[in-house]
mmCIF file with all atom_site columns, C-alpha atoms in Angstrom:
data_model
loop_
_atom_site.group_PDB
_atom_site.id
_atom_site.type_symbol
_atom_site.label_atom_id
_atom_site.label_alt_id
_atom_site.label_comp_id
_atom_site.label_asym_id
_atom_site.label_entity_id
_atom_site.label_seq_id
_atom_site.pdbx_PDB_ins_code
_atom_site.Cartn_x
_atom_site.Cartn_y
_atom_site.Cartn_z
_atom_site.occupancy
_atom_site.B_iso_or_equiv
_atom_site.pdbx_formal_charge
_atom_site.auth_seq_id
_atom_site.auth_comp_id
_atom_site.auth_asym_id
_atom_site.auth_atom_id
_atom_site.pdbx_PDB_model_num
ATOM 1   C CA . UNK A 1 1   ? 95.944  103.484 123.303 1.00 49.00 ? 10  UNK A CA 1
ATOM 2   C CA . UNK A 1 2   ? 94.448  101.325 120.509 1.00 53.00 ? 11  UNK A CA 1
ATOM 3   C CA . UNK A 1 3   ? 93.478  102.692 117.123 1.00 54.00 ? 12  UNK A CA 1
ATOM 4   C CA . UNK A 1 4   ? 89.832  103.169 116.486 1.00 57.00 ? 13  UNK A CA 1
ATOM 5   C CA . UNK A 1 5   ? 88.432  103.134 113.099 1.00 57.00 ? 14  UNK A CA 1
ATOM 6   C CA . UNK A 1 6   ? 89.442  100.812 110.042 1.00 60.00 ? 15  UNK A CA 1
ATOM 7   C CA . UNK A 1 7   ? 92.467  98.579  109.748 1.00 67.00 ? 16  UNK A CA 1
ATOM 8   C CA . UNK A 1 8   ? 93.999  100.221 106.938 1.00 69.00 ? 17  UNK A CA 1
ATOM 9   C CA . UNK A 1 9   ? 97.068  102.335 107.369 1.00 66.00 ? 18  UNK A CA 1
ATOM 10  C CA . UNK A 1 10  ? 98.412  104.826 104.971 1.00 63.00 ? 19  UNK A CA 1
ATOM 11  C CA . UNK A 1 11  ? 101.885 106.573 104.780 1.00 62.00 ? 20  UNK A CA 1
ATOM 12  C CA . UNK A 1 12  ? 102.123 110.306 103.974 1.00 65.00 ? 21  UNK A CA 1
ATOM 13  C CA . UNK A 1 13  ? 105.591 109.961 102.333 1.00 65.00 ? 22  UNK A CA 1
ATOM 14  C CA . UNK A 1 14  ? 103.939 108.796 99.161  1.00 60.00 ? 23  UNK A CA 1
ATOM 15  C CA . UNK A 1 15  ? 101.687 112.067 98.838  1.00 66.00 ? 24  UNK A CA 1
ATOM 16  C CA . UNK A 1 16  ? 102.540 114.403 95.995  1.00 70.00 ? 25  UNK A CA 1
ATOM 17  C CA . UNK A 1 17  ? 103.715 117.978 96.699  1.00 72.00 ? 26  UNK A CA 1
ATOM 18  C CA . UNK A 1 18  ? 100.905 120.580 96.756  1.00 79.00 ? 27  UNK A CA 1
ATOM 19  C CA . UNK A 1 19  ? 99.971  122.575 93.766  1.00 80.00 ? 28  UNK A CA 1
ATOM 20  C CA . UNK A 1 20  ? 100.697 125.879 95.295  1.00 85.00 ? 29  UNK A CA 1
ATOM 21  C CA . UNK A 1 21  ? 104.100 124.786 96.458  1.00 84.00 ? 30  UNK A CA 1
ATOM 22  C CA . UNK A 1 22  ? 104.772 123.139 93.195  1.00 82.00 ? 31  UNK A CA 1
ATOM 23  C CA . UNK A 1 23  ? 103.959 126.308 91.183  1.00 83.00 ? 32  UNK A CA 1
ATOM 24  C CA . UNK A 1 24  ? 106.047 128.489 93.759  1.00 89.00 ? 33  UNK A CA 1
ATOM 25  C CA . UNK A 1 25  ? 109.132 126.149 93.161  1.00 86.00 ? 34  UNK A CA 1
ATOM 26  C CA . UNK A 1 26  ? 108.764 126.582 89.198  1.00 85.00 ? 35  UNK A CA 1
ATOM 27  C CA . UNK A 1 27  ? 108.386 130.340 89.541  1.00 87.00 ? 36  UNK A CA 1
ATOM 28  C CA . UNK A 1 28  ? 111.382 130.445 91.818  1.00 89.00 ? 37  UNK A CA 1
ATOM 29  C CA . UNK A 1 29  ? 113.484 128.314 89.258  1.00 86.00 ? 38  UNK A CA 1
ATOM 30  C CA . UNK A 1 30  ? 112.293 130.633 86.377  1.00 86.00 ? 39  UNK A CA 1
ATOM 31  C CA . UNK A 1 31  ? 113.376 133.693 88.258  1.00 90.00 ? 40  UNK A CA 1
ATOM 32  C CA . UNK A 1 32  ? 116.742 132.333 89.024  1.00 89.00 ? 41  UNK A CA 1
ATOM 33  C CA . UNK A 1 33  ? 117.368 131.303 85.409  1.00 87.00 ? 42  UNK A CA 1
ATOM 34  C CA . UNK A 1 34  ? 116.246 134.857 84.069  1.00 88.00 ? 43  UNK A CA 1
ATOM 35  C CA . UNK A 1 35  ? 118.507 136.545 86.579  1.00 92.00 ? 44  UNK A CA 1
ATOM 36  C CA . UNK A 1 36  ? 121.368 134.419 85.368  1.00 89.00 ? 45  UNK A CA 1
ATOM 37  C CA . UNK A 1 37  ? 120.604 135.466 81.774  1.00 90.00 ? 46  UNK A CA 1
ATOM 38  C CA . UNK A 1 38  ? 120.209 138.913 82.567  1.00 92.00 ? 47  UNK A CA 1
ATOM 39  C CA . UNK A 1 39  ? 123.714 138.936 84.198  1.00 92.00 ? 48  UNK A CA 1
ATOM 40  C CA . UNK A 1 40  ? 125.352 137.035 81.333  1.00 91.00 ? 49  UNK A CA 1
ATOM 41  C CA . UNK A 1 41  ? 123.893 139.725 78.884  1.00 91.00 ? 50  UNK A CA 1
ATOM 42  C CA . UNK A 1 42  ? 125.337 142.478 80.891  1.00 93.00 ? 51  UNK A CA 1
ATOM 43  C CA . UNK A 1 43  ? 128.619 140.710 81.137  1.00 91.00 ? 52  UNK A CA 1
ATOM 44  C CA . UNK A 1 44  ? 128.803 140.134 77.358  1.00 92.00 ? 53  UNK A CA 1
ATOM 45  C CA . UNK A 1 45  ? 128.205 143.908 76.935  1.00 92.00 ? 54  UNK A CA 1
ATOM 46  C CA . UNK A 1 46  ? 130.821 144.823 79.344  1.00 92.00 ? 55  UNK A CA 1
ATOM 47  C CA . UNK A 1 47  ? 133.424 142.293 78.180  1.00 91.00 ? 56  UNK A CA 1
ATOM 48  C CA . UNK A 1 48  ? 132.813 142.855 74.472  1.00 91.00 ? 57  UNK A CA 1
ATOM 49  C CA . UNK A 1 49  ? 135.832 144.968 73.947  1.00 92.00 ? 58  UNK A CA 1
ATOM 50  C CA . UNK A 1 50  ? 137.919 143.391 76.876  1.00 91.00 ? 59  UNK A CA 1
ATOM 51  C CA . UNK A 1 51  ? 137.619 139.658 76.444  1.00 90.00 ? 60  UNK A CA 1
ATOM 52  C CA . UNK A 1 52  ? 135.597 139.012 73.218  1.00 92.00 ? 61  UNK A CA 1
ATOM 53  C CA . UNK A 1 53  ? 135.849 134.928 73.777  1.00 92.00 ? 62  UNK A CA 1
ATOM 54  C CA . UNK A 1 54  ? 134.031 135.277 77.366  1.00 91.00 ? 63  UNK A CA 1
ATOM 55  C CA . UNK A 1 55  ? 131.720 137.954 75.929  1.00 92.00 ? 64  UNK A CA 1
ATOM 56  C CA . UNK A 1 56  ? 130.582 135.576 73.038  1.00 93.00 ? 65  UNK A CA 1
ATOM 57  C CA . UNK A 1 57  ? 130.136 132.656 75.715  1.00 91.00 ? 66  UNK A CA 1
ATOM 58  C CA . UNK A 1 58  ? 128.213 134.912 78.000  1.00 90.00 ? 67  UNK A CA 1
ATOM 59  C CA . UNK A 1 59  ? 126.169 136.087 74.904  1.00 91.00 ? 68  UNK A CA 1
ATOM 60  C CA . UNK A 1 60  ? 125.419 132.516 73.778  1.00 92.00 ? 69  UNK A CA 1
ATOM 61  C CA . UNK A 1 61  ? 124.247 131.787 77.397  1.00 90.00 ? 70  UNK A CA 1
ATOM 62  C CA . UNK A 1 62  ? 121.912 134.823 77.511  1.00 89.00 ? 71  UNK A CA 1
ATOM 63  C CA . UNK A 1 63  ? 120.407 133.590 74.237  1.00 90.00 ? 72  UNK A CA 1
ATOM 64  C CA . UNK A 1 64  ? 119.862 129.905 74.984  1.00 90.00 ? 73  UNK A CA 1
ATOM 65  C CA . UNK A 1 65  ? 118.939 130.390 78.722  1.00 87.00 ? 74  UNK A CA 1
ATOM 66  C CA . UNK A 1 66  ? 115.427 131.587 78.081  1.00 86.00 ? 75  UNK A CA 1
ATOM 67  C CA . UNK A 1 67  ? 114.304 128.570 76.156  1.00 88.00 ? 76  UNK A CA 1
ATOM 68  C CA . UNK A 1 68  ? 115.720 126.240 78.853  1.00 85.00 ? 77  UNK A CA 1
ATOM 69  C CA . UNK A 1 69  ? 114.091 128.232 81.551  1.00 81.00 ? 78  UNK A CA 1
ATOM 70  C CA . UNK A 1 70  ? 110.931 128.042 79.876  1.00 82.00 ? 79  UNK A CA 1
ATOM 71  C CA . UNK A 1 71  ? 111.193 124.145 79.420  1.00 83.00 ? 80  UNK A CA 1
ATOM 72  C CA . UNK A 1 72  ? 112.077 123.779 82.931  1.00 77.00 ? 81  UNK A CA 1
ATOM 73  C CA . UNK A 1 73  ? 109.343 125.894 84.327  1.00 76.00 ? 82  UNK A CA 1
ATOM 74  C CA . UNK A 1 74  ? 106.715 124.232 82.199  1.00 77.00 ? 83  UNK A CA 1
ATOM 75  C CA . UNK A 1 75  ? 107.901 120.692 82.817  1.00 75.00 ? 84  UNK A CA 1
ATOM 76  C CA . UNK A 1 76  ? 104.806 119.835 84.847  1.00 68.00 ? 85  UNK A CA 1
ATOM 77  C CA . UNK A 1 77  ? 104.068 118.283 88.076  1.00 65.00 ? 86  UNK A CA 1
ATOM 78  C CA . UNK A 1 78  ? 106.534 115.853 89.587  1.00 60.00 ? 87  UNK A CA 1
ATOM 79  C CA . UNK A 1 79  ? 105.832 112.180 89.126  1.00 61.00 ? 88  UNK A CA 1
ATOM 80  C CA . UNK A 1 80  ? 106.396 109.633 91.950  1.00 54.00 ? 89  UNK A CA 1
ATOM 81  C CA . UNK A 1 81  ? 106.676 106.241 90.194  1.00 54.00 ? 90  UNK A CA 1
ATOM 82  C CA . UNK A 1 82  ? 109.628 104.921 92.428  1.00 57.00 ? 91  UNK A CA 1
ATOM 83  C CA . UNK A 1 83  ? 108.105 105.566 95.891  1.00 53.00 ? 92  UNK A CA 1
ATOM 84  C CA . UNK A 1 84  ? 107.002 102.702 97.946  1.00 55.00 ? 93  UNK A CA 1
ATOM 85  C CA . UNK A 1 85  ? 103.189 101.837 98.064  1.00 58.00 ? 94  UNK A CA 1
ATOM 86  C CA . UNK A 1 86  ? 101.489 104.136 100.327 1.00 63.00 ? 95  UNK A CA 1
ATOM 87  C CA . UNK A 1 87  ? 99.424  101.096 101.757 1.00 64.00 ? 96  UNK A CA 1
ATOM 88  C CA . UNK A 1 88  ? 100.799 99.321  104.822 1.00 67.00 ? 97  UNK A CA 1
ATOM 89  C CA . UNK A 1 89  ? 99.092  96.105  105.642 1.00 72.00 ? 98  UNK A CA 1
ATOM 90  C CA . UNK A 1 90  ? 97.913  95.507  109.251 1.00 76.00 ? 99  UNK A CA 1
ATOM 91  C CA . UNK A 1 91  ? 100.150 92.931  110.788 1.00 78.00 ? 100 UNK A CA 1
ATOM 92  C CA . UNK A 1 92  ? 98.530  89.452  111.476 1.00 81.00 ? 101 UNK A CA 1
ATOM 93  C CA . UNK A 1 93  ? 98.525  88.262  115.124 1.00 80.00 ? 102 UNK A CA 1
ATOM 94  C CA . UNK A 1 94  ? 99.049  84.664  115.292 1.00 80.00 ? 103 UNK A CA 1
ATOM 95  C CA . UNK A 1 95  ? 96.297  82.731  117.293 1.00 79.00 ? 104 UNK A CA 1
ATOM 96  C CA . UNK A 1 96  ? 97.448  80.526  120.191 1.00 77.00 ? 105 UNK A CA 1
ATOM 97  C CA . UNK A 1 97  ? 97.196  76.649  119.737 1.00 72.00 ? 106 UNK A CA 1
ATOM 98  C CA . UNK A 1 98  ? 95.089  74.839  122.223 1.00 66.00 ? 107 UNK A CA 1
ATOM 99  C CA . UNK A 1 99  ? 97.573  72.052  122.626 1.00 67.00 ? 108 UNK A CA 1
ATOM 100 C CA . UNK A 1 100 ? 100.522 74.527  123.626 1.00 55.00 ? 109 UNK A CA 1
ATOM 101 C CA . UNK A 1 101 ? 98.425  75.916  126.452 1.00 54.00 ? 110 UNK A CA 1
ATOM 102 C CA . UNK A 1 102 ? 97.111  72.554  127.930 1.00 53.00 ? 111 UNK A CA 1
ATOM 103 C CA . UNK A 1 103 ? 99.907  72.352  130.615 1.00 53.00 ? 112 UNK A CA 1
ATOM 104 C CA . UNK A 1 104 ? 100.721 68.694  130.384 1.00 53.00 ? 113 UNK A CA 1
ATOM 105 C CA . UNK A 1 105 ? 104.289 67.770  131.613 1.00 55.00 ? 114 UNK A CA 1
ATOM 106 C CA . UNK A 1 106 ? 104.652 64.546  129.892 1.00 56.00 ? 115 UNK A CA 1
ATOM 107 C CA . UNK A 1 107 ? 103.340 65.675  126.420 1.00 55.00 ? 116 UNK A CA 1
ATOM 108 C CA . UNK A 1 108 ? 100.042 63.928  126.553 1.00 55.00 ? 117 UNK A CA 1
ATOM 109 C CA . UNK A 1 109 ? 97.206  65.514  124.671 1.00 57.00 ? 118 UNK A CA 1
ATOM 110 C CA . UNK A 1 110 ? 94.009  66.153  126.629 1.00 57.00 ? 119 UNK A CA 1
ATOM 111 C CA . UNK A 1 111 ? 92.229  63.738  124.519 1.00 60.00 ? 120 UNK A CA 1
ATOM 112 C CA . UNK A 1 112 ? 94.645  60.880  124.845 1.00 54.00 ? 121 UNK A CA 1
ATOM 113 C CA . UNK A 1 113 ? 94.131  60.121  128.682 1.00 54.00 ? 122 UNK A CA 1
ATOM 114 C CA . UNK A 1 114 ? 92.613  56.990  129.731 1.00 53.00 ? 123 UNK A CA 1
#
């Protein structure tokens, strides 16, 4: 079935992610980061009298992770500079040459006959 309309063809692979999907993904990353932070603070409290070195590392993670989570969550929308162009040119169909279709066996051109 031939295409109707214009001759321009666009690829959808170059389209950006929708705003709602982008916000949902950033919220998900933030929630995961805050869950890890909460678990590390709890681990620091539980391990303080058992393994003090592990507790200090967990506490440092619990202190630094909120800053990192906010920076990641507010990083903004994705940029797509490395994707290919979204425009695909229409292929050019070559025209037939009149000399190729003349059907002469000995290579004479139609205008060369006497």
